[in-house]
Amino acid sequence: MKDLILQAYEQLAFKYSELIEYKPHNAYYDRPNTLSLLPDVAGKKILDAACGPGKYAQILLSQGAQVTGFDLSPTMVSLAKERNPEYQNNFYVHDLSAPFEQHSDGTFDLVLCALALHYLPDWTLTIQEFCRVLKPNGTLIVSMEHPFFEYNYFQSTKYFEVEHVKCVWKGFGSPVEINSFRRPLSECITPLTDNGFYIDKLVEPKPTPEFEALDPKHFKELNAFPAFMCIRAVKK
């Protein structure tokens, strides 16, 4: 599974990075709603976990944050370095499901993980590592596929299970098969609350007005039913 996920992102990385500025689900749905959960980041140390091509890092760096980012995909890490040329040493290749051995306890003020946790069958170790590397009262902000949307989209009959699913993305050049794990709402919440966090805010996002001109069909659908979910959690 991990190899399949890596291969997919290596295949689509360049097109993904090219479109990240204005692709509706990223630019006008996930990103504005996820960023709305952040405090003032000036001077803060932030871990961008599964940083992709470095767009979130670029925004946070421009606001005065100190950002470290990693991703499973070497190509994505290269693109993050290209997008943030003055901070190339801040990005490295790492597996989200492995211990963050590069970082000591209490290193970061904030951890950001956008649209990546659904690639893990078990969140436990990753959430524990998020908690470990955060300072006391540090903040974790995650965005993810909404569990109710995924249950319907994948036509599941096993709501309470963590279930391997796959689909084909056609918006990044050649079609790419994407493998991930669908899970119930409880499996999005209890890994946080059982591993050192309390939930501070949960957002079921709506698209921004800019989305409509680029994709009116999904703009209408997302105003009727959410596809993503954003959570702000605080280290206990």
XYZ file of N, CA and C in Angstrom:
708
model
N 0.821 -1.208 0.000
C 0.000 0.000 0.000
C 0.852 1.255 0.000
N 1.861 1.275 0.862
C 2.713 2.465 0.947
C 3.434 2.696 -0.378
N 3.889 1.599 -1.001
C 4.559 1.728 -2.291
C 3.598 2.258 -3.354
N 2.359 1.796 -3.321
C 1.368 2.267 -4.297
C 1.079 3.753 -4.109
N 0.966 4.175 -2.863
C 0.704 5.589 -2.564
C 1.884 6.449 -3.016
N 3.093 5.987 -2.715
C 4.290 6.724 -3.124
C 4.379 6.817 -4.647
N 4.153 5.717 -5.338
C 4.216 5.716 -6.799
C 3.217 6.695 -7.395
N 2.019 6.740 -6.824
C 0.987 7.642 -7.337
C 1.422 9.092 -7.202
N 1.952 9.454 -6.039
C 2.351 10.844 -5.832
C 3.618 11.214 -6.593
N 4.494 10.263 -6.809
C 5.640 10.529 -7.671
C 5.169 10.802 -9.097
N 4.132 10.100 -9.523
C 3.613 10.271 -10.878
C 2.937 11.624 -11.072
N 2.177 12.061 -10.082
C 1.388 13.285 -10.269
C 2.026 14.530 -9.666
N 3.205 14.403 -9.064
C 3.782 15.490 -8.278
C 3.918 16.800 -9.047
N 4.483 16.756 -10.252
C 4.727 18.003 -10.998
C 3.421 18.696 -11.364
N 2.448 17.916 -11.819
C 1.158 18.509 -12.183
C 0.429 19.011 -10.948
N 0.523 18.268 -9.871
C -0.092 18.678 -8.603
C 0.473 20.025 -8.156
N 1.795 20.151 -8.213
C 2.441 21.399 -7.809
C 2.041 22.550 -8.725
N 1.939 22.263 -10.006
C 1.550 23.297 -10.981
C 0.141 23.815 -10.714
N -0.759 22.920 -10.326
C -2.170 23.286 -10.164
C -2.516 23.737 -8.748
N -1.605 23.566 -7.802
C -1.918 23.794 -6.385
C -2.368 25.227 -6.103
N -1.921 26.167 -6.944
C -2.242 27.577 -6.714
C -3.730 27.862 -6.899
N -4.379 27.105 -7.811
C -5.752 27.469 -8.163
C -6.698 26.287 -8.357
N -6.234 25.050 -8.140
C -7.168 23.924 -8.252
C -8.224 24.062 -7.161
N -9.504 24.082 -7.516
C -10.545 24.507 -6.575
C -10.546 23.786 -5.230
N -10.460 22.455 -5.224
C -10.549 21.735 -3.954
C -9.379 22.056 -3.027
N -8.244 22.420 -3.597
C -7.100 22.825 -2.771
C -7.158 24.308 -2.428
N -7.201 25.146 -3.454
C -7.034 26.589 -3.261
C -8.249 27.261 -2.638
N -9.443 26.745 -2.921
C -10.656 27.444 -2.510
C -11.581 26.596 -1.642
N -11.020 25.500 -1.118
C -11.812 24.653 -0.218
C -10.958 24.205 0.973
N -9.981 23.339 0.740
C -9.152 22.888 1.856
C -8.342 24.023 2.470
N -7.594 24.733 1.648
C -6.603 25.660 2.189
C -7.210 26.810 2.994
N -8.205 27.539 2.470
C -8.734 28.650 3.274
C -9.376 28.196 4.581
N -10.043 27.048 4.553
C -10.693 26.570 5.780
C -9.685 26.046 6.790
N -8.648 25.375 6.315
C -7.609 24.900 7.218
C -6.832 26.063 7.816
N -6.474 27.026 6.977
C -5.725 28.189 7.464
C -6.536 29.020 8.456
N -7.847 28.970 8.337
C -8.690 29.747 9.252
C -8.553 29.270 10.692
N -8.049 28.062 10.894
C -7.888 27.505 12.240
C -6.561 27.880 12.886
N -5.652 28.465 12.094
C -4.338 28.802 12.633
C -4.371 30.081 13.448
N -3.586 30.129 14.522
C -3.388 31.386 15.244
C -2.393 32.254 14.469
N -2.021 33.386 15.021
C -0.930 34.188 14.472
C 0.344 33.333 14.516
N 0.973 33.135 13.358
C 2.107 32.211 13.297
C 3.464 32.909 13.311
N 3.491 34.219 13.344
C 4.766 34.945 13.321
C 5.657 34.491 14.471
N 6.861 34.065 14.129
C 7.813 33.624 15.140
C 7.588 32.219 15.662
N 6.561 31.540 15.197
C 6.248 30.203 15.692
C 7.015 29.132 14.911
N 7.353 28.048 15.592
C 7.979 26.901 14.949
C 6.893 25.914 14.543
N 6.828 25.626 13.239
C 5.744 24.809 12.694
C 6.312 23.607 11.955
N 5.724 22.434 12.207
C 6.026 21.228 11.449
C 4.913 21.015 10.431
N 5.278 21.045 9.152
C 4.342 20.782 8.064
C 4.507 19.317 7.679
N 3.683 18.459 8.273
C 3.800 17.013 8.103
C 3.061 16.579 6.840
N 3.769 15.884 5.944
C 3.255 15.564 4.613
C 3.030 16.871 3.842
N 4.127 17.576 3.649
C 4.072 18.956 3.139
C 3.751 19.069 1.665
N 3.782 17.946 0.921
C 3.521 18.034 -0.504
C 4.490 18.990 -1.182
N 4.033 19.776 -2.155
C 4.924 20.677 -2.883
C 5.201 21.994 -2.179
N 4.871 22.100 -0.899
C 5.316 23.229 -0.102
C 4.478 24.484 -0.177
N 3.219 24.369 -0.588
C 2.382 25.561 -0.675
C 2.013 26.092 0.710
N 1.583 25.216 1.607
C 1.289 25.665 2.972
C 2.532 26.292 3.603
N 3.682 25.649 3.420
C 4.917 26.179 3.984
C 5.208 27.575 3.444
N 4.987 27.761 2.153
C 5.218 29.075 1.539
C 4.369 30.149 2.213
N 3.115 29.835 2.445
C 2.209 30.802 3.081
C 2.667 31.098 4.505
N 3.003 30.056 5.256
C 3.391 30.234 6.653
C 4.724 30.966 6.780
N 5.650 30.652 5.904
C 6.932 31.362 5.905
C 6.733 32.844 5.612
N 5.822 33.152 4.695
C 5.557 34.553 4.346
C 4.946 35.323 5.512
N 4.376 34.582 6.475
C 3.769 35.212 7.645
C 4.717 35.226 8.852
N 5.964 34.877 8.607
C 6.968 34.983 9.661
C 7.182 33.748 10.498
N 6.612 32.609 10.085
C 6.813 31.366 10.833
C 8.142 30.724 10.466
N 8.614 29.851 11.344
C 9.769 29.002 11.066
C 9.222 27.614 10.749
N 9.350 27.190 9.498
C 8.662 25.983 9.035
C 9.656 24.883 8.686
N 9.367 23.695 9.185
C 10.061 22.476 8.778
C 9.029 21.570 8.129
N 9.367 20.990 6.976
C 8.395 20.149 6.280
C 8.993 18.834 5.826
N 8.170 17.796 5.828
C 8.616 16.521 5.263
C 7.485 15.881 4.469
N 7.881 14.968 3.581
C 6.902 14.243 2.775
C 7.492 12.891 2.395
N 6.614 11.933 2.154
C 7.042 10.603 1.715
C 7.646 10.634 0.320
N 7.169 11.555 -0.521
C 7.567 11.623 -1.917
C 8.810 12.480 -2.112
N 9.919 11.921 -2.598
C 11.106 12.726 -2.866
C 10.851 13.843 -3.881
N 10.003 13.575 -4.863
C 9.708 14.614 -5.850
C 8.942 15.762 -5.220
N 7.996 15.451 -4.354
C 7.274 16.508 -3.650
C 8.223 17.348 -2.798
N 9.171 16.705 -2.140
C 10.131 17.443 -1.321
C 10.986 18.352 -2.200
N 11.396 17.869 -3.366
C 12.160 18.707 -4.294
C 11.348 19.918 -4.736
N 10.065 19.706 -4.977
C 9.198 20.807 -5.395
C 8.980 21.800 -4.254
N 8.893 21.304 -3.032
C 8.770 22.196 -1.871
C 10.018 23.065 -1.735
N 11.172 22.488 -1.996
C 12.415 23.260 -1.954
C 12.438 24.317 -3.053
N 11.960 23.950 -4.237
C 11.908 24.909 -5.340
C 10.945 26.055 -5.031
N 9.842 25.735 -4.393
C 8.857 26.768 -4.071
C 9.365 27.691 -2.957
N 10.248 27.178 -2.133
C 10.767 27.941 -0.993
C 12.302 27.910 -1.034
N 12.905 28.537 -2.043
C 14.346 28.366 -2.290
C 15.245 28.848 -1.169
N 14.798 29.798 -0.377
C 15.625 30.294 0.721
C 15.622 29.356 1.926
N 14.767 28.319 1.863
C 14.609 27.434 3.028
C 14.767 25.968 2.622
N 15.632 25.699 1.645
C 15.747 24.341 1.116
C 16.136 23.323 2.180
N 16.935 23.746 3.143
C 17.377 22.806 4.180
C 16.270 22.465 5.171
N 15.116 23.118 5.037
C 14.008 22.890 5.970
C 13.117 21.728 5.553
N 13.366 21.123 4.392
C 12.487 20.077 3.864
C 13.264 18.773 3.687
N 12.626 17.658 4.032
C 13.302 16.369 3.934
C 12.279 15.262 3.683
N 12.768 14.126 3.236
C 11.916 12.968 2.954
C 11.732 12.164 4.235
N 10.475 11.873 4.550
C 10.174 11.068 5.732
C 8.768 10.475 5.597
N 8.588 9.341 6.215
C 7.320 8.618 6.217
C 6.477 9.070 7.405
N 5.270 9.539 7.138
C 4.373 10.036 8.187
C 4.066 8.984 9.241
N 4.166 7.706 8.865
C 3.817 6.640 9.806
C 5.006 6.158 10.634
N 6.169 6.776 10.457
C 7.370 6.388 11.206
C 7.690 7.445 12.257
N 8.384 7.060 13.344
C 8.745 8.042 14.380
C 9.528 9.220 13.800
N 9.282 10.387 14.362
C 9.947 11.612 13.905
C 11.283 11.753 14.645
N 12.211 10.868 14.358
C 13.450 10.787 15.119
C 14.320 12.034 14.971
N 14.066 12.817 13.927
C 14.862 14.033 13.707
C 14.538 15.129 14.709
N 13.420 14.989 15.443
C 12.944 16.092 16.269
C 12.809 15.681 17.739
N 13.292 16.538 18.595
C 13.225 16.305 20.038
C 11.828 16.606 20.570
N 11.560 16.172 21.781
C 10.296 16.474 22.448
C 10.127 17.992 22.557
N 8.898 18.441 22.365
C 8.575 19.842 22.598
C 9.275 20.830 21.675
N 9.501 20.434 20.435
C 10.218 21.306 19.492
C 9.322 22.371 18.877
N 8.057 22.028 18.588
C 7.212 22.883 17.744
C 6.053 23.511 18.524
N 5.672 24.692 18.067
C 4.471 25.353 18.589
C 3.214 24.809 17.926
N 3.364 24.365 16.671
C 2.193 23.954 15.893
C 2.594 22.866 14.908
N 1.728 21.894 14.730
C 1.879 20.880 13.688
C 0.694 20.997 12.742
N 0.987 21.019 11.450
C -0.036 21.062 10.412
C 0.065 19.788 9.588
N -1.072 19.131 9.363
C -1.101 17.935 8.517
C -2.356 18.009 7.656
N -2.181 18.384 6.397
C -3.319 18.624 5.504
C -3.505 17.466 4.532
N -4.679 16.879 4.561
C -5.105 15.865 3.594
C -4.078 14.750 3.417
N -3.643 14.174 4.529
C -2.643 13.108 4.446
C -2.946 11.915 5.341
N -3.654 12.121 6.440
C -3.845 11.034 7.399
C -4.624 9.858 6.819
N -5.422 10.103 5.794
C -6.212 9.010 5.228
C -5.348 7.997 4.467
N -4.060 8.268 4.329
C -3.158 7.293 3.714
C -2.584 6.317 4.737
N -2.955 6.480 5.993
C -2.458 5.607 7.057
C -3.568 4.682 7.548
N -3.295 3.377 7.669
C -4.316 2.476 8.214
C -4.535 2.676 9.702
N -3.500 3.134 10.411
C -3.570 3.332 11.863
C -2.898 4.663 12.183
N -3.627 5.554 12.861
C -3.097 6.877 13.169
C -2.325 6.940 14.485
N -2.344 5.887 15.278
C -1.907 5.983 16.665
C -0.496 6.531 16.807
N 0.477 5.885 16.177
C 1.864 6.325 16.331
C 2.041 7.754 15.827
N 1.427 8.080 14.713
C 1.577 9.417 14.129
C 1.038 10.490 15.059
N -0.144 10.252 15.636
C -0.719 11.239 16.565
C 0.145 11.341 17.822
N 0.662 10.217 18.297
C 1.557 10.245 19.450
C 2.804 11.067 19.156
N 3.326 10.953 17.947
C 4.500 11.730 17.559
C 4.162 13.212 17.421
N 2.988 13.518 16.870
C 2.555 14.917 16.837
C 2.562 15.502 18.252
N 2.008 14.745 19.180
C 1.927 15.207 20.563
C 3.320 15.365 21.169
N 4.173 14.410 20.919
C 5.516 14.433 21.514
C 6.320 15.648 21.070
N 6.269 15.974 19.771
C 7.122 17.060 19.259
C 6.523 18.439 19.510
N 5.280 18.501 19.983
C 4.667 19.784 20.307
C 5.052 20.253 21.708
N 5.151 21.549 21.866
C 5.351 22.158 23.171
C 4.066 22.011 23.996
N 4.117 22.171 25.312
C 2.886 22.165 26.119
C 1.886 23.177 25.573
N 0.638 22.761 25.473
C -0.443 23.571 24.911
C -0.252 23.877 23.427
N 0.623 23.130 22.763
C 0.815 23.297 21.331
C -0.427 22.888 20.554
N -0.475 23.315 19.306
C -1.668 23.138 18.482
C -1.404 22.187 17.323
N -2.349 21.294 17.082
C -2.348 20.410 15.913
C -3.532 20.786 15.038
N -3.264 21.011 13.756
C -4.332 21.308 12.806
C -4.273 20.292 11.672
N -5.374 19.595 11.461
C -5.434 18.567 10.425
C -6.656 18.802 9.550
N -6.503 18.487 8.269
C -7.662 18.401 7.389
C -7.691 16.997 6.810
N -8.873 16.531 6.509
C -9.049 15.142 6.081
C -10.326 15.007 5.269
N -10.467 13.886 4.600
C -11.724 13.579 3.934
C -12.810 13.370 4.985
N -13.976 13.906 4.727
C -15.074 13.766 5.676
C -15.552 12.312 5.685
N -15.670 11.693 6.853
C -16.032 10.270 6.900
C -17.402 9.968 6.313
N -18.348 10.888 6.420
C -19.675 10.626 5.853
C -19.636 10.711 4.335
N -18.882 11.683 3.822
C -18.717 11.791 2.368
C -18.085 10.523 1.806
N -17.015 10.052 2.449
C -16.312 8.881 1.932
C -17.178 7.621 1.993
N -17.954 7.498 3.050
C -18.836 6.342 3.162
C -19.780 6.279 1.958
N -20.310 7.444 1.578
C -21.202 7.490 0.422
C -20.441 7.341 -0.896
N -19.327 8.055 -1.013
C -18.570 8.073 -2.272
C -18.091 6.670 -2.645
N -17.587 5.940 -1.663
C -17.065 4.601 -1.936
C -18.132 3.515 -1.807
N -19.373 3.941 -1.578
C -20.498 3.007 -1.480
C -20.190 1.868 -0.502
N -19.679 2.254 0.639
C -19.282 1.275 1.643
C -20.501 0.659 2.317
N -20.325 -0.554 2.786
C -21.349 -1.219 3.603
C -20.769 -1.603 4.977
N -19.564 -1.046 5.271
C -18.857 -1.413 6.500
C -18.456 -0.144 7.242
N -19.433 0.659 7.621
C -19.129 1.986 8.168
C -18.129 1.942 9.305
N -18.260 1.025 10.232
C -17.461 1.035 11.448
C -16.041 0.497 11.256
N -15.713 0.028 10.081
C -14.380 -0.504 9.827
C -13.471 0.570 9.232
N -12.165 0.417 9.459
C -11.166 1.155 8.687
C -10.913 0.316 7.442
N -11.224 0.870 6.307
C -11.380 0.082 5.090
C -10.493 0.625 3.969
N -9.720 -0.266 3.352
C -8.922 0.116 2.183
C -9.851 0.441 1.011
N -9.641 1.622 0.423
C -10.444 2.042 -0.733
C -9.504 2.603 -1.795
N -10.015 2.722 -3.001
C -9.213 3.329 -4.068
C -10.125 3.976 -5.096
N -9.578 4.972 -5.759
C -10.300 5.664 -6.813
C -9.274 6.159 -7.830
N -9.745 6.738 -8.917
C -8.854 7.243 -9.956
C -9.004 8.754 -10.047
N -7.880 9.462 -9.901
C -7.867 10.911 -10.082
C -7.556 11.225 -11.540
N -8.388 12.072 -12.139
C -8.210 12.415 -13.549
C -7.865 13.884 -13.753
N -7.674 14.619 -12.668
C -7.443 16.049 -12.781
C -5.992 16.468 -12.787
N -5.076 15.491 -12.861
C -3.645 15.807 -12.822
C -2.918 15.169 -13.998
N -3.428 15.366 -15.201
C -2.815 14.755 -16.364
C -3.328 13.343 -16.560
N -2.418 12.389 -16.723
C -2.823 10.991 -16.911
C -3.547 10.488 -15.664
N -4.553 9.635 -15.841
C -5.267 9.098 -14.683
C -4.322 8.385 -13.711
N -4.560 8.603 -12.414
C -3.710 8.020 -11.375
C -4.595 7.316 -10.355
N -4.297 6.055 -10.075
C -5.038 5.333 -9.039
C -4.530 5.739 -7.667
N -5.458 6.144 -6.804
C -5.120 6.589 -5.454
C -5.698 5.604 -4.442
N -4.817 5.025 -3.646
C -5.219 4.115 -2.577
C -5.206 4.858 -1.244
N -6.201 4.596 -0.420
C -6.269 5.247 0.890
C -7.111 4.384 1.827
N -7.417 4.951 3.014
C -8.190 4.216 4.010
C -9.373 5.067 4.459
N -10.561 4.522 4.276
C -11.792 5.154 4.737
C -12.054 4.705 6.168
N -12.520 5.638 7.006
C -12.742 5.303 8.410
C -13.982 6.011 8.933
N -14.577 5.495 10.018
C -15.738 6.150 10.616
C -15.315 7.404 11.378
N -16.293 8.217 11.728
C -16.016 9.456 12.452
C -15.255 9.195 13.748
N -15.624 8.149 14.471
C -14.962 7.857 15.745
C -13.472 7.634 15.562
N -13.081 7.055 14.427
C -11.667 6.786 14.173
C -10.924 8.021 13.675
N -11.650 9.123 13.491
C -11.023 10.418 13.220
C -10.854 11.235 14.499
N -11.618 10.890 15.522
C -11.629 11.673 16.765
C -10.841 10.989 17.885
N -11.122 9.704 18.126
C -10.503 9.040 19.275
C -8.982 8.902 19.183
N -8.372 8.777 17.999
C -6.909 8.780 17.978
C -6.317 10.077 18.533
N -7.041 11.174 18.406
C -6.596 12.442 18.972
C -6.830 12.473 20.479
N -8.043 12.200 20.894
C -8.390 12.330 22.308
C -7.746 11.241 23.175
N -7.371 10.103 22.568
C -6.702 9.037 23.319
C -5.187 9.207 23.371
N -4.663 10.172 22.631
C -3.212 10.288 22.517
C -2.715 11.715 22.756
N -3.346 12.367 23.749
C -2.757 13.589 24.253
C -3.386 14.892 23.811
N -4.523 14.849 23.118
C -5.139 16.072 22.617
C -6.589 16.205 23.070
N -7.066 17.440 23.106
C -8.507 17.678 23.139
C -8.883 18.464 21.893
N -10.106 18.255 21.436
C -10.592 18.925 20.231
C -11.041 20.335 20.595
N -10.430 21.302 19.962
C -10.759 22.704 20.214
C -11.805 23.224 19.229
N -11.718 22.796 17.975
C -12.687 23.262 16.976
C -12.731 22.274 15.823
N -13.920 22.071 15.291
C -14.120 21.217 14.125
C -14.900 22.011 13.084
N -14.384 22.022 11.860
C -15.019 22.762 10.767
C -15.428 21.793 9.664
N -16.690 21.849 9.272
C -17.156 21.182 8.061
C -17.214 22.268 6.991
N -16.182 22.343 6.151
C -15.981 23.547 5.335
C -16.967 23.694 4.189
N -17.104 24.948 3.771
C -17.787 25.285 2.534
C -16.781 25.957 1.608
N -16.971 25.842 0.301
C -16.033 26.462 -0.627
C -16.159 27.983 -0.600
N -15.064 28.648 -0.934
C -15.090 30.102 -1.044
C -15.745 30.496 -2.372
N -16.150 31.752 -2.521
C -16.827 32.168 -3.765
C -15.996 31.937 -5.021
N -14.668 31.997 -4.921
C -13.818 31.802 -6.099
C -13.984 30.415 -6.710
N -14.389 29.462 -5.892
C -14.559 28.085 -6.356
C -15.604 28.012 -7.475
N -16.677 28.777 -7.351
C -17.833 28.620 -8.235
C -17.480 28.840 -9.694
N -16.668 29.842 -9.994
C -16.341 30.147 -11.392
C -15.545 29.025 -12.046
N -14.755 28.307 -11.252
C -13.905 27.255 -11.799
C -14.598 25.898 -11.865
N -15.539 25.651 -10.959
C -16.180 24.336 -10.880
C -17.571 24.490 -10.264
N -18.528 24.996 -11.041
C -19.863 25.252 -10.473
C -20.572 23.999 -9.976
N -20.317 22.860 -10.618
C -20.965 21.612 -10.193
C -20.568 21.246 -8.762
N -19.264 21.195 -8.510
C -18.816 20.828 -7.167
C -19.053 21.950 -6.162
N -19.078 23.192 -6.622
C -19.411 24.297 -5.724
C -20.808 24.082 -5.132
N -21.739 23.702 -5.977
C -23.105 23.445 -5.514
C -23.140 22.247 -4.572
N -22.432 21.192 -4.943
C -22.432 19.980 -4.122
C -21.811 20.227 -2.747
N -20.702 20.976 -2.714
C -19.999 21.209 -1.447
C -20.737 22.167 -0.530
N -21.617 22.978 -1.086
C -22.465 23.818 -0.253
C -23.651 23.048 0.312
N -23.868 21.846 -0.228
C -24.961 21.001 0.263
C -24.467 19.912 1.212
N -23.197 19.478 1.013
C -22.672 18.357 1.808
C -21.151 18.422 1.778
N -20.491 18.337 2.937
C -19.033 18.519 2.962
C -18.279 17.294 2.454
N -17.150 17.557 1.800
C -16.254 16.483 1.382
C -15.051 16.374 2.312
N -14.699 17.454 2.984
C -13.553 17.482 3.880
C -14.000 17.840 5.296
N -13.062 17.722 6.222
C -13.289 18.102 7.605
C -11.970 18.633 8.158
N -12.030 19.714 8.901
C -10.818 20.333 9.466
C -10.954 20.362 10.991
N -9.877 19.983 11.668
C -9.895 19.899 13.126
C -8.710 20.675 13.711
N -8.992 21.459 14.743
C -7.928 22.039 15.562
C -7.936 21.336 16.915
N -6.801 20.769 17.284
C -6.663 20.073 18.564
C -5.521 20.696 19.346
N -5.616 20.647 20.658
C -4.624 21.264 21.532
C -4.026 20.177 22.439
N -2.719 20.220 22.582
C -2.034 19.247 23.441
C -2.459 19.467 24.894
N -2.888 18.412 25.532
C -3.354 18.491 26.917
C -2.223 18.858 27.866
